[in-house]
PDB file of C-alpha atoms and ligand atoms in Angstrom:
ATOM      1  CA  MET E   1     -30.869  16.398   4.848  1.00 90.00           C
ATOM      2  CA  LYS E   2     -28.099  14.366   3.194  1.00 92.00           C
ATOM      3  CA  ARG E   3     -25.761  12.610   5.672  1.00 92.00           C
ATOM      4  CA  SER E   4     -22.789  15.372   6.028  1.00 89.00           C
ATOM      5  CA  ASP E   5     -20.614  13.047   8.354  1.00 85.00           C
ATOM      6  CA  TYR E   6     -19.801  10.228   5.312  1.00 89.00           C
ATOM      7  CA  ILE E   7     -16.524   9.941   4.928  1.00 91.00           C
ATOM      8  CA  THR E   8     -14.176  11.864   1.916  1.00 92.00           C
ATOM      9  CA  TRP E   9     -12.726   9.802  -0.624  1.00 95.00           C
ATOM     10  CA  ASP E  10      -9.964   9.437   0.593  1.00 95.00           C
ATOM     11  CA  GLN E  11     -10.623   7.877   3.932  1.00 95.00           C
ATOM     12  CA  TYR E  12     -12.691   5.647   2.076  1.00 96.00           C
ATOM     13  CA  PHE E  13      -9.056   5.030   0.274  1.00 97.00           C
ATOM     14  CA  MET E  14      -7.113   4.840   3.182  1.00 97.00           C
ATOM     15  CA  GLY E  15      -9.546   2.722   4.626  1.00 96.00           C
ATOM     16  CA  ILE E  16      -9.510   0.073   2.716  1.00 97.00           C
ATOM     17  CA  ALA E  17      -5.520  -0.446   2.008  1.00 98.00           C
ATOM     18  CA  ILE E  18      -5.233  -0.212   6.135  1.00 96.00           C
ATOM     19  CA  MET E  19      -8.342  -2.769   6.339  1.00 96.00           C
ATOM     20  CA  SER E  20      -5.953  -4.852   3.112  1.00 97.00           C
ATOM     21  CA  ALA E  21      -3.042  -4.608   5.760  1.00 98.00           C
ATOM     22  CA  ASN E  22      -5.504  -6.590   8.412  1.00 97.00           C
ATOM     23  CA  ARG E  23      -4.961  -9.789   6.186  1.00 97.00           C
ATOM     24  CA  SER E  24      -1.633 -10.464   6.624  1.00 96.00           C
ATOM     25  CA  LYS E  25      -0.106 -12.735   8.172  1.00 95.00           C
ATOM     26  CA  ASP E  26       3.478 -10.509   8.612  1.00 94.00           C
ATOM     27  CA  PRO E  27       4.237 -10.095  12.856  1.00 93.00           C
ATOM     28  CA  ASN E  28       6.148  -7.490  12.461  1.00 91.00           C
ATOM     29  CA  THR E  29       4.346  -5.135   9.157  1.00 93.00           C
ATOM     30  CA  GLN E  30       1.064  -5.353   7.584  1.00 97.00           C
ATOM     31  CA  VAL E  31       0.851  -2.860   4.541  1.00 98.00           C
ATOM     32  CA  GLY E  32      -1.707  -2.402   2.927  1.00 98.00           C
ATOM     33  CA  ALA E  33      -2.456  -1.242  -0.713  1.00 98.00           C
ATOM     34  CA  CYS E  34      -5.894   0.303  -2.356  1.00 98.00           C
ATOM     35  CA  ILE E  35      -4.835   1.074  -6.816  1.00 98.00           C
ATOM     36  CA  VAL E  36      -7.747   3.834  -8.155  1.00 98.00           C
ATOM     37  CA  ASP E  37      -8.679   5.499 -11.775  1.00 97.00           C
ATOM     38  CA  GLN E  38      -9.784   8.499 -11.797  1.00 96.00           C
ATOM     39  CA  ASP E  39     -13.509   8.092 -11.331  1.00 97.00           C
ATOM     40  CA  ASN E  40     -12.219   7.890  -8.000  1.00 97.00           C
ATOM     41  CA  ARG E  41     -13.344   3.257  -9.080  1.00 96.00           C
ATOM     42  CA  ILE E  42     -11.181   0.961  -6.813  1.00 97.00           C
ATOM     43  CA  LEU E  43      -9.300  -1.909  -9.551  1.00 97.00           C
ATOM     44  CA  THR E  44      -7.629  -3.193  -6.975  1.00 98.00           C
ATOM     45  CA  VAL E  45      -5.875  -3.964  -3.372  1.00 98.00           C
ATOM     46  CA  GLY E  46      -3.000  -5.751  -2.040  1.00 98.00           C
ATOM     47  CA  TYR E  47      -1.140  -6.398   0.862  1.00 98.00           C
ATOM     48  CA  ASN E  48       2.113  -7.812   2.025  1.00 97.00           C
ATOM     49  CA  GLY E  49       2.140 -11.849   1.626  1.00 96.00           C
ATOM     50  CA  MET E  50       4.358 -14.212   0.257  1.00 95.00           C
ATOM     51  CA  PRO E  51       4.119 -16.058  -2.949  1.00 94.00           C
ATOM     52  CA  SER E  52       0.218 -17.512  -4.350  1.00 93.00           C
ATOM     53  CA  GLY E  53       0.885 -20.589  -4.259  1.00 94.00           C
ATOM     54  CA  CYS E  54       3.904 -21.021  -1.202  1.00 92.00           C
ATOM     55  CA  ASN E  55       2.851 -21.892   2.154  1.00 91.00           C
ATOM     56  CA  ASP E  56       2.670 -19.505   5.222  1.00 90.00           C
ATOM     57  CA  ASP E  57       2.951 -21.753   7.286  1.00 90.00           C
ATOM     58  CA  GLU E  58       6.462 -23.369   5.992  1.00 89.00           C
ATOM     59  CA  MET E  59       8.076 -19.689   4.657  1.00 90.00           C
ATOM     60  CA  PRO E  60      10.671 -17.624   7.553  1.00 88.00           C
ATOM     61  CA  TRP E  61       8.344 -14.520   8.956  1.00 91.00           C
ATOM     62  CA  ASP E  62      11.421 -13.306  10.345  1.00 87.00           C
ATOM     63  CA  ARG E  63      14.105 -10.027   9.637  1.00 85.00           C
ATOM     64  CA  GLU E  64      16.829 -11.793  10.031  1.00 85.00           C
ATOM     65  CA  GLY E  65      17.985 -15.633   9.695  1.00 82.00           C
ATOM     66  CA  GLU E  66      21.010 -18.329   8.098  1.00 84.00           C
ATOM     67  CA  GLY E  67      20.750 -18.333   4.875  1.00 84.00           C
ATOM     68  CA  MET E  68      17.392 -17.630   3.059  1.00 85.00           C
ATOM     69  CA  ALA E  69      15.596 -18.571   5.898  1.00 86.00           C
ATOM     70  CA  SER E  70      14.655 -14.221   6.408  1.00 89.00           C
ATOM     71  CA  LYS E  71      11.175 -12.796   5.041  1.00 90.00           C
ATOM     72  CA  TYR E  72      12.266 -10.206   2.756  1.00 85.00           C
ATOM     73  CA  PHE E  73      13.781 -13.129   0.022  1.00 91.00           C
ATOM     74  CA  PHE E  74      10.495 -14.346  -0.578  1.00 91.00           C
ATOM     75  CA  VAL E  75       6.989 -11.308   1.128  1.00 94.00           C
ATOM     76  CA  CYS E  76       5.447  -9.817  -1.846  1.00 97.00           C
ATOM     77  CA  HIS E  77       4.766  -6.905  -1.365  1.00 97.00           C
ATOM     78  CA  ALA E  78       1.041  -4.891  -0.301  1.00 98.00           C
ATOM     79  CA  GLU E  79       1.444  -1.977  -3.462  1.00 98.00           C
ATOM     80  CA  LEU E  80       3.192  -4.894  -5.355  1.00 97.00           C
ATOM     81  CA  ASN E  81       0.423  -7.327  -4.840  1.00 97.00           C
ATOM     82  CA  ALA E  82      -1.924  -4.854  -5.980  1.00 98.00           C
ATOM     83  CA  ILE E  83      -0.584  -4.350  -9.038  1.00 97.00           C
ATOM     84  CA  LEU E  84      -0.041  -7.787 -10.134  1.00 96.00           C
ATOM     85  CA  ASN E  85      -3.566  -8.664  -8.839  1.00 93.00           C
ATOM     86  CA  TYR E  86      -5.541  -6.430 -11.303  1.00 96.00           C
ATOM     87  CA  ARG E  87      -7.603  -8.520 -13.585  1.00 92.00           C
ATOM     88  CA  GLY E  88      -9.210  -5.418 -15.050  1.00 85.00           C
ATOM     89  CA  GLY E  89      -9.607  -4.272 -18.266  1.00 83.00           C
ATOM     90  CA  GLY E  90      -7.395  -2.113 -19.143  1.00 88.00           C
ATOM     91  CA  THR E  91      -4.309  -0.846 -17.579  1.00 93.00           C
ATOM     92  CA  LEU E  92      -3.490   1.261 -14.283  1.00 97.00           C
ATOM     93  CA  ARG E  93      -2.083   4.087 -16.135  1.00 97.00           C
ATOM     94  CA  GLY E  94      -3.361   7.289 -15.332  1.00 97.00           C
ATOM     95  CA  SER E  95      -4.215   5.921 -11.594  1.00 98.00           C
ATOM     96  CA  ARG E  96      -3.393   6.678  -8.053  1.00 98.00           C
ATOM     97  CA  CYS E  97      -2.205   4.315  -5.253  1.00 98.00           C
ATOM     98  CA  TYR E  98      -2.952   4.965  -1.401  1.00 98.00           C
ATOM     99  CA  VAL E  99      -0.405   2.459   0.085  1.00 98.00           C
ATOM    100  CA  THR E 100       0.130   2.397   4.621  1.00 97.00           C
ATOM    101  CA  LEU E 101       3.485   2.654   3.908  1.00 98.00           C
ATOM    102  CA  PHE E 102       6.351   4.623   1.724  1.00 98.00           C
ATOM    103  CA  PRO E 103       6.160   2.715  -0.863  1.00 98.00           C
ATOM    104  CA  CYS E 104      10.155   0.842  -1.022  1.00 97.00           C
ATOM    105  CA  ASN E 105      12.338   0.865  -3.899  1.00 98.00           C
ATOM    106  CA  GLU E 106      11.495  -1.970  -5.570  1.00 97.00           C
ATOM    107  CA  CYS E 107       7.290  -1.063  -5.361  1.00 98.00           C
ATOM    108  CA  ALA E 108       8.845   2.666  -6.631  1.00 98.00           C
ATOM    109  CA  LYS E 109       9.703   0.989  -9.432  1.00 98.00           C
ATOM    110  CA  ALA E 110       6.480  -1.429 -10.579  1.00 98.00           C
ATOM    111  CA  ILE E 111       4.393   2.289  -9.429  1.00 98.00           C
ATOM    112  CA  ILE E 112       6.405   3.782 -12.533  1.00 98.00           C
ATOM    113  CA  GLN E 113       6.181   0.976 -14.836  1.00 98.00           C
ATOM    114  CA  SER E 114       2.921   0.507 -14.218  1.00 97.00           C
ATOM    115  CA  GLY E 115       2.405   3.642 -14.962  1.00 97.00           C
ATOM    116  CA  ILE E 116       0.236   5.407 -11.562  1.00 98.00           C
ATOM    117  CA  LYS E 117       0.692   8.444 -10.882  1.00 98.00           C
ATOM    118  CA  GLU E 118       0.168   9.534  -7.548  1.00 98.00           C
ATOM    119  CA  VAL E 119       1.124   7.823  -4.558  1.00 98.00           C
ATOM    120  CA  ILE E 120      -0.911   8.449  -1.058  1.00 98.00           C
ATOM    121  CA  TYR E 121       1.022   6.978   1.684  1.00 98.00           C
ATOM    122  CA  MET E 122      -0.390   6.885   5.313  1.00 96.00           C
ATOM    123  CA  SER E 123       3.313   6.504   7.249  1.00 96.00           C
ATOM    124  CA  ASP E 124       6.803   7.580   6.245  1.00 97.00           C
ATOM    125  CA  LYS E 125       8.629   5.922   9.533  1.00 96.00           C
ATOM    126  CA  TYR E 126      11.816   5.157   6.844  1.00 96.00           C
ATOM    127  CA  ALA E 127      12.008   7.573   5.926  1.00 97.00           C
ATOM    128  CA  ASP E 128      15.598   7.628   6.296  1.00 97.00           C
ATOM    129  CA  SER E 129      16.301   4.941   4.649  1.00 97.00           C
ATOM    130  CA  ASP E 130      18.837   4.111   1.555  1.00 98.00           C
ATOM    131  CA  SER E 131      15.521   2.426   0.340  1.00 97.00           C
ATOM    132  CA  THR E 132      12.682   4.982   0.905  1.00 98.00           C
ATOM    133  CA  MET E 133      15.078   7.879  -1.002  1.00 98.00           C
ATOM    134  CA  ALA E 134      16.058   5.651  -4.033  1.00 98.00           C
ATOM    135  CA  SER E 135      11.530   5.607  -4.525  1.00 98.00           C
ATOM    136  CA  LYS E 136      11.790   9.818  -3.414  1.00 98.00           C
ATOM    137  CA  LYS E 137      13.976  10.277  -6.105  1.00 98.00           C
ATOM    138  CA  MET E 138      12.718   7.199  -8.720  1.00 98.00           C
ATOM    139  CA  PHE E 139       9.345   9.464  -8.206  1.00 98.00           C
ATOM    140  CA  GLU E 140      10.126  12.966  -8.704  1.00 98.00           C
ATOM    141  CA  MET E 141      11.834  12.550 -11.984  1.00 98.00           C
ATOM    142  CA  ALA E 142       9.363  10.359 -13.329  1.00 98.00           C
ATOM    143  CA  GLY E 143       6.712  12.671 -12.441  1.00 98.00           C
ATOM    144  CA  VAL E 144       4.543  10.873  -9.555  1.00 98.00           C
ATOM    145  CA  LYS E 145       3.622  13.059  -6.575  1.00 98.00           C
ATOM    146  CA  TYR E 146       3.739  11.443  -2.917  1.00 98.00           C
ATOM    147  CA  THR E 147       1.456  13.559  -0.239  1.00 97.00           C
ATOM    148  CA  GLU E 148       1.281  12.157   3.384  1.00 97.00           C
ATOM    149  CA  TYR E 149      -2.751  11.912   3.731  1.00 96.00           C
ATOM    150  CA  GLU E 150      -3.991  14.213   5.630  1.00 90.00           C
ATOM    151  CA  ASN E 151      -6.347  13.770   8.574  1.00 76.00           C
ATOM    152  CA  LYS E 152      -5.184  11.368  10.243  1.00 77.00           C
ATOM    153  CA  HIS E 153      -6.878  11.392  13.173  1.00 82.00           C
ATOM    154  CA  LYS E 154     -10.827  10.331  12.471  1.00 83.00           C
ATOM    155  CA  LYS E 155     -11.820   7.600  14.103  1.00 86.00           C
ATOM    156  CA  ILE E 156     -14.425   4.701  13.158  1.00 84.00           C
ATOM    157  CA  GLU E 157     -15.292   1.918  15.022  1.00 86.00           C
ATOM    158  CA  PHE E 158     -17.148  -1.135  14.383  1.00 85.00           C
ATOM    159  CA  GLU E 159     -17.543  -5.116  14.409  1.00 90.00           C
ATOM    160  CA  LEU E 160     -16.741  -7.618  12.702  1.00 86.00           C
TER     161      LEU E 160
HETATM  162 ZN1   ZN A 201       7.861  -2.263  -1.006  1.00 89.55          ZN
END
């Protein structure tokens, strides 16, 4: 008899997005993304962090700050990193993006332009923000489906 308590595809990919978020050095917000194709093959992953070559230790991590002393000028979001990190041969057209937090409007643009057709998100805690509302407006116009991740209470414990 085969096992029956194996995780679903959704749990598997959201689990990888959560695992990726754990790589983030951002003290306030850790976000992960995992992009998969129609055959449930993982194409690329990402988390929020400074652009390649920009030393984490020399960059600001605070939200607020004088002049350029705010992370917002620099941090590359998880979804954008996942899209840009993709090194496969094909395109992301028709793929699904699992994210731990609903995409901001900048990432929504990149998601649409790269041809991703569905976003599965865990948290929508900034639902009332202009950024998130702009994302939803664009997704609806562009025909990108967005779906809240269900079954949030599966507990998986393991040591690393
Ligand atoms: Zn973003």
